Amino acid sequence: MNLLNSDDLSKEDIEGIFSIADDMSKGKDKKYRLDGASLTLFFEKTSTRTRMSFEVAMTQLGGHAIYIDPSTTQRSRGETLADTTRMFSGYCDLIAARLYKHADLLEIARNSTVPVINALTDIEHPTQALADVYTIRVHKKNMAGLRIAFVGDTANNTANSLMVVAAKLGAETVLIGPKGYSPNMDFVKIARKYSNVEVADSLEKGLKGVDAIYTDTFVSMGQEAEAEKRRKLFAPYQVNSGVFKYAKSDAIVLHCLPAHRGEEITSDVLDGPKSVVWEQARNKMLLNKAIMAYLSKR
Ligand code: CP
Ligand code: NVA
């Protein structure tokens, strides 16, 4: 089984992955071993957490990860993505790819004989969404009926995957960003098949009654040319201590990281008592272990 899109995951798949993560967090790793397995990490974009967490996760499961920077491969001299993929799946048991174009991930999946995992593309970040929702579930117990706010660039990869995974477990999302700025309606439509998704331009109205407040960078990888315009557009949607007067008193704060302190989030919030951000980042390793164990058996 591949994990290319958040919509590839049924509710049962998400619960299956979470149940493996629960087992693993209690030290029950034995039955999920991937002894001798190899993982290709094919990353066109930079990464701190996703790369490290996958590498260590595979080592802990008994396997080995190989980090491939495309510029050091024959891809840089014109070898096709299809032919390159044939080598990855010829030598390895799993592929995780971080790419600019989602279409290239689908091309890898078409040419691979082993499971392919989306480690972030321009439109999706599903492994992140699994770690995010798992972290929310740890704090709030039951996802059904929760209200999660995504504040800022509501059309980005993290927002798209989060709203779909959360909706499949019965949580609703409110996407809060500037007037006239549209979320990616393809993902809103998918999420609305499972739960409520609202779009708001007012922090005061949108944050009313929310259990979790999520933000991410205003300038995603690949959008550097628009950086100045984006920082101005999203500036009123900074997650700072002022947002708490609108949300539930026990609301938690999430961020996929890397954070741009003083832009989308302030340091007092990121490092403050409502933040579960550092736990969320640590959970990426647990969830990546669970994802690899789950996909390898299907
Ligand atoms: N959250 C996340 O994907 O971080 P990295 O870009 O460091 O992998
Ligand atoms: N939206 C961000 C996520 C980084 C993990 C980006 O794509 O750069």
Coordinates of C-alpha atoms and ligand atoms in Angstrom, one line a residue:
M1 CA 0.0 0.0 0.0
N2 CA 1.2 3.5 -0.8
L3 CA 0.6 6.7 1.2
L4 CA 0.5 9.4 -1.6
N5 CA -2.6 11.4 -0.6
S6 CA -4.3 11.8 2.7
D7 CA -7.5 10.5 1.0
D8 CA -5.7 7.1 0.4
L9 CA -6.2 6.5 4.1
S10 CA -9.6 5.2 5.3
K11 CA -10.7 5.8 8.9
E12 CA -9.7 2.1 9.6
D13 CA -6.2 2.8 8.1
I14 CA -5.7 5.8 10.3
E15 CA -6.9 3.9 13.4
G16 CA -4.7 1.0 12.4
I17 CA -1.6 3.2 12.2
F18 CA -2.5 4.9 15.5
S19 CA -2.9 1.6 17.2
I20 CA 0.6 0.5 16.1
A21 CA 1.9 3.9 17.4
D22 CA 0.1 3.3 20.7
D23 CA 1.7 -0.2 21.0
M24 CA 5.1 1.2 20.1
S25 CA 4.8 4.1 22.6
K26 CA 4.3 1.4 25.2
G27 CA 7.6 -0.3 24.1
K28 CA 5.8 -3.1 22.1
D29 CA 7.9 -2.8 19.0
K30 CA 8.8 -6.4 18.5
K31 CA 6.0 -7.5 16.3
Y32 CA 6.5 -4.7 13.9
R33 CA 10.2 -5.3 13.2
L34 CA 11.4 -4.6 9.6
D35 CA 14.7 -6.4 10.1
G36 CA 17.0 -5.9 7.1
A37 CA 14.7 -3.6 5.3
S38 CA 16.0 -0.6 3.4
L39 CA 14.3 2.7 2.9
T40 CA 15.1 5.2 0.1
L41 CA 14.6 8.8 1.2
F42 CA 14.5 10.8 -2.1
F43 CA 14.4 14.4 -1.1
E44 CA 14.3 17.3 -3.6
K45 CA 13.6 19.8 -0.8
T46 CA 15.3 20.4 2.5
S47 CA 14.2 18.7 5.7
T48 CA 15.2 18.5 9.3
R49 CA 12.5 16.5 11.0
T50 CA 11.0 14.3 8.3
R51 CA 14.4 13.1 7.1
M52 CA 15.8 12.5 10.6
S53 CA 12.7 10.9 12.0
F54 CA 12.4 8.5 9.0
E55 CA 16.1 7.6 9.2
V56 CA 16.0 6.9 13.0
A57 CA 12.6 5.2 12.7
M58 CA 13.9 2.7 10.1
T59 CA 17.1 2.1 12.2
Q60 CA 14.9 1.4 15.3
L61 CA 12.8 -1.1 13.3
G62 CA 15.9 -3.0 12.4
G63 CA 16.4 -1.6 8.9
H64 CA 18.5 1.0 7.2
A65 CA 17.7 4.3 5.4
I66 CA 19.6 5.8 2.4
Y67 CA 19.2 9.6 1.9
I68 CA 19.3 10.5 -1.7
D69 CA 19.9 14.1 -2.8
P70 CA 18.8 14.1 -6.5
S71 CA 21.6 16.6 -7.4
T72 CA 24.1 13.8 -6.6
T73 CA 22.4 11.2 -8.8
Q74 CA 22.2 10.6 -12.5
R75 CA 18.8 12.4 -12.3
S76 CA 20.9 15.6 -12.5
R77 CA 22.2 14.4 -15.8
G78 CA 18.9 13.6 -17.3
E79 CA 18.0 10.0 -16.2
T80 CA 14.2 9.8 -16.0
L81 CA 12.3 9.7 -12.8
A82 CA 10.8 6.4 -13.9
D83 CA 14.2 4.8 -14.5
T84 CA 15.5 6.2 -11.2
T85 CA 12.5 4.8 -9.4
R86 CA 13.2 1.3 -10.9
M87 CA 16.5 1.4 -9.1
F88 CA 15.0 2.6 -5.8
S89 CA 12.5 -0.2 -5.8
G90 CA 15.1 -2.7 -7.1
Y91 CA 17.4 -2.1 -4.2
C92 CA 15.0 -1.0 -1.4
D93 CA 11.8 -2.1 0.4
L94 CA 10.2 1.3 0.8
I95 CA 10.5 4.8 -0.8
A96 CA 9.7 8.1 0.9
A97 CA 9.9 11.1 -1.4
R98 CA 9.8 14.9 -0.7
L99 CA 9.2 16.6 -4.0
Y100 CA 8.1 19.9 -5.6
K101 CA 5.5 18.4 -7.8
H102 CA 2.8 16.0 -6.6
A103 CA 2.6 14.7 -10.1
D104 CA 6.2 13.4 -9.8
L105 CA 5.2 11.5 -6.7
L106 CA 2.5 9.8 -8.7
E107 CA 5.1 9.0 -11.4
I108 CA 7.3 7.4 -8.8
A109 CA 4.3 5.3 -7.5
R110 CA 3.5 4.1 -11.0
N111 CA 7.1 2.8 -11.5
S112 CA 7.7 1.4 -8.0
T113 CA 7.2 -2.2 -7.0
V114 CA 7.5 -1.2 -3.3
P115 CA 5.3 1.1 -1.1
V116 CA 5.8 4.8 -1.7
I117 CA 5.3 7.4 1.0
N118 CA 4.6 11.1 0.4
A119 CA 7.2 12.9 2.6
L120 CA 5.7 16.3 1.4
T121 CA 4.8 17.7 -2.0
D122 CA 3.4 21.1 -3.1
I123 CA -0.1 20.0 -2.1
E124 CA 0.1 17.3 0.6
H125 CA 2.0 16.4 3.8
P126 CA 0.1 13.3 5.0
T127 CA 2.7 11.8 7.3
Q128 CA 2.7 15.2 9.1
A129 CA -1.1 15.1 9.4
L130 CA -0.9 11.7 11.0
A131 CA 1.6 12.9 13.6
D132 CA -0.5 16.1 14.1
V133 CA -3.8 14.3 14.6
Y134 CA -2.2 11.6 16.8
T135 CA -0.8 14.4 19.0
I136 CA -4.2 16.1 19.2
R137 CA -5.8 12.7 20.1
V138 CA -3.3 12.2 22.9
H139 CA -4.4 15.5 24.5
K140 CA -8.1 15.5 23.7
K141 CA -8.7 11.7 23.8
N142 CA -11.5 11.6 21.2
M143 CA -11.3 13.3 17.8
A144 CA -15.0 13.2 17.1
G145 CA -16.6 16.5 17.6
L146 CA -13.4 18.5 18.1
R147 CA -12.9 21.8 16.3
I148 CA -9.5 22.5 14.9
A149 CA -8.5 25.9 13.5
F150 CA -5.8 26.2 10.8
V151 CA -4.7 29.9 10.8
G152 CA -2.7 31.6 8.0
D153 CA -1.9 30.1 4.7
T154 CA -5.0 27.8 4.6
A155 CA -4.2 26.6 1.1
N156 CA -0.9 25.0 1.9
N157 CA 0.2 21.3 1.9
T158 CA -0.1 20.9 5.7
A159 CA -3.6 22.4 5.8
N160 CA -4.8 20.2 3.0
S161 CA -3.7 17.0 4.6
L162 CA -4.7 18.0 8.1
M163 CA -8.3 18.8 7.3
V164 CA -8.8 15.4 5.5
V165 CA -7.2 13.2 8.2
A166 CA -9.0 15.1 11.0
A167 CA -12.4 14.9 9.1
K168 CA -12.0 11.2 8.7
L169 CA -11.9 10.8 12.5
G170 CA -14.9 13.2 12.8
A171 CA -13.2 16.4 13.8
E172 CA -14.2 19.7 12.1
T173 CA -11.8 22.3 10.7
V174 CA -12.1 26.0 10.5
L175 CA -9.7 27.6 7.9
I176 CA -8.9 31.1 9.0
G177 CA -7.1 33.4 6.5
P178 CA -7.4 36.7 4.7
K179 CA -10.6 37.7 2.9
G180 CA -10.5 36.7 -0.7
Y181 CA -7.8 34.1 -0.2
S182 CA -9.2 30.7 -1.0
P183 CA -8.2 27.4 0.6
N184 CA -7.7 24.5 -1.9
M185 CA -11.3 23.6 -2.5
D186 CA -10.4 20.1 -3.8
F187 CA -9.3 19.2 -0.3
V188 CA -12.2 21.1 1.4
K189 CA -14.5 19.0 -0.8
I190 CA -12.9 15.7 0.3
A191 CA -12.9 16.7 3.9
R192 CA -16.6 17.8 3.8
K193 CA -17.5 14.2 2.8
Y194 CA -16.6 13.3 6.4
S195 CA -17.1 16.3 8.6
N196 CA -17.7 20.1 8.7
V197 CA -15.2 22.5 7.2
E198 CA -15.7 26.2 7.6
V199 CA -13.8 29.1 6.0
A200 CA -13.4 32.3 8.0
D201 CA -11.5 35.6 7.7
S202 CA -12.0 36.8 11.3
L203 CA -9.8 35.3 14.1
E204 CA -12.5 36.3 16.6
K205 CA -15.3 34.4 14.9
G206 CA -13.2 31.5 13.5
L207 CA -11.5 30.7 16.8
K208 CA -14.7 30.6 18.8
G209 CA -14.9 27.3 20.6
V210 CA -11.8 25.7 19.0
D211 CA -9.9 22.9 20.8
A212 CA -6.7 23.3 18.8
I213 CA -5.0 26.1 16.9
Y214 CA -2.6 25.2 14.1
T215 CA -0.3 27.4 12.1
D216 CA 2.5 26.9 9.6
T217 CA 4.8 29.1 7.6
F218 CA 3.4 31.9 5.4
V219 CA 6.0 31.0 2.8
S220 CA 6.3 27.3 1.9
M221 CA 9.2 25.8 0.1
G222 CA 9.0 26.8 -3.6
Q223 CA 7.2 30.0 -2.9
E224 CA 10.3 32.1 -2.1
A225 CA 9.6 34.5 -5.0
E226 CA 6.3 35.6 -3.3
A227 CA 7.8 35.8 0.2
E228 CA 7.3 39.5 0.7
K229 CA 3.7 39.6 -0.6
R230 CA 2.8 36.6 1.5
R231 CA 4.3 37.9 4.7
K232 CA 2.2 41.1 4.3
L233 CA -1.0 39.3 3.3
F234 CA -0.9 36.8 6.2
A235 CA 0.6 39.2 8.9
P236 CA -2.8 39.9 10.6
Y237 CA -3.1 36.1 11.2
Q238 CA -0.1 35.7 13.5
V239 CA -0.7 33.2 16.3
N240 CA 0.2 35.3 19.3
S241 CA -1.1 35.5 22.9
G242 CA -4.0 37.6 21.7
V243 CA -5.7 34.5 20.0
F244 CA -6.4 32.8 23.3
K245 CA -9.2 35.1 24.3
Y246 CA -11.3 33.6 21.5
A247 CA -10.6 29.9 21.7
K248 CA -11.6 27.4 24.4
S249 CA -9.6 27.9 27.6
D250 CA -7.9 24.5 27.2
A251 CA -7.1 25.0 23.5
I252 CA -3.7 23.6 22.5
V253 CA -1.3 25.1 19.9
L254 CA 0.3 23.1 17.0
H255 CA 2.9 24.0 14.3
C256 CA 4.5 21.5 12.0
L257 CA 7.8 23.4 12.2
P258 CA 10.1 24.9 11.0
A259 CA 8.8 28.0 12.8
H260 CA 9.5 31.6 11.8
R261 CA 9.4 33.2 15.2
G262 CA 7.7 36.6 15.0
E263 CA 6.0 35.9 11.7
E264 CA 3.3 33.2 11.8
I265 CA 3.8 32.5 15.6
T266 CA 5.4 34.3 18.5
S267 CA 8.0 32.8 20.7
D268 CA 5.9 33.2 23.9
V269 CA 3.2 31.0 22.3
L270 CA 5.5 28.5 20.6
D271 CA 7.4 27.9 23.9
G272 CA 4.5 28.6 26.2
P273 CA 2.2 26.3 28.2
K274 CA -0.5 25.8 25.5
S275 CA 2.1 24.6 22.9
V276 CA 2.3 20.9 22.1
V277 CA 4.6 21.7 19.2
W278 CA 7.8 19.9 20.5
E279 CA 5.8 16.8 21.4
Q280 CA 4.2 16.9 18.0
A281 CA 7.6 17.0 16.3
R282 CA 8.8 14.1 18.4
N283 CA 5.7 12.1 17.5
K284 CA 6.8 12.3 13.8
M285 CA 9.3 9.5 14.5
L286 CA 6.7 7.3 16.3
L287 CA 4.2 7.8 13.5
N288 CA 6.8 7.2 10.8
K289 CA 7.6 3.9 12.4
A290 CA 3.9 3.0 12.6
I291 CA 3.3 4.1 9.0
M292 CA 6.2 2.0 7.6
A293 CA 5.1 -1.0 9.7
Y294 CA 1.5 -0.6 8.5
L295 CA 2.3 -0.1 4.8
S296 CA 4.9 -2.9 4.6
K297 CA 2.2 -5.5 5.6
R298 CA -0.3 -4.4 2.9
Ligands
CP1 N1 7.5 19.3 9.7 C1 8.4 19.0 8.7 O1 8.1 18.3 7.7 O2 9.7 19.4 9.0 P1 10.9 19.3 8.1 O3 10.7 20.2 6.9 O4 12.1 19.7 8.9 O5 11.0 17.8 7.6
NVA2 N1 4.2 24.2 4.3 C1 5.6 24.0 4.6 C2 5.7 22.8 5.4 C3 7.2 22.5 5.9 C4 7.3 21.2 6.6 C5 6.4 23.9 3.3 O1 5.9 23.2 2.4 O2 7.5 24.5 3.3

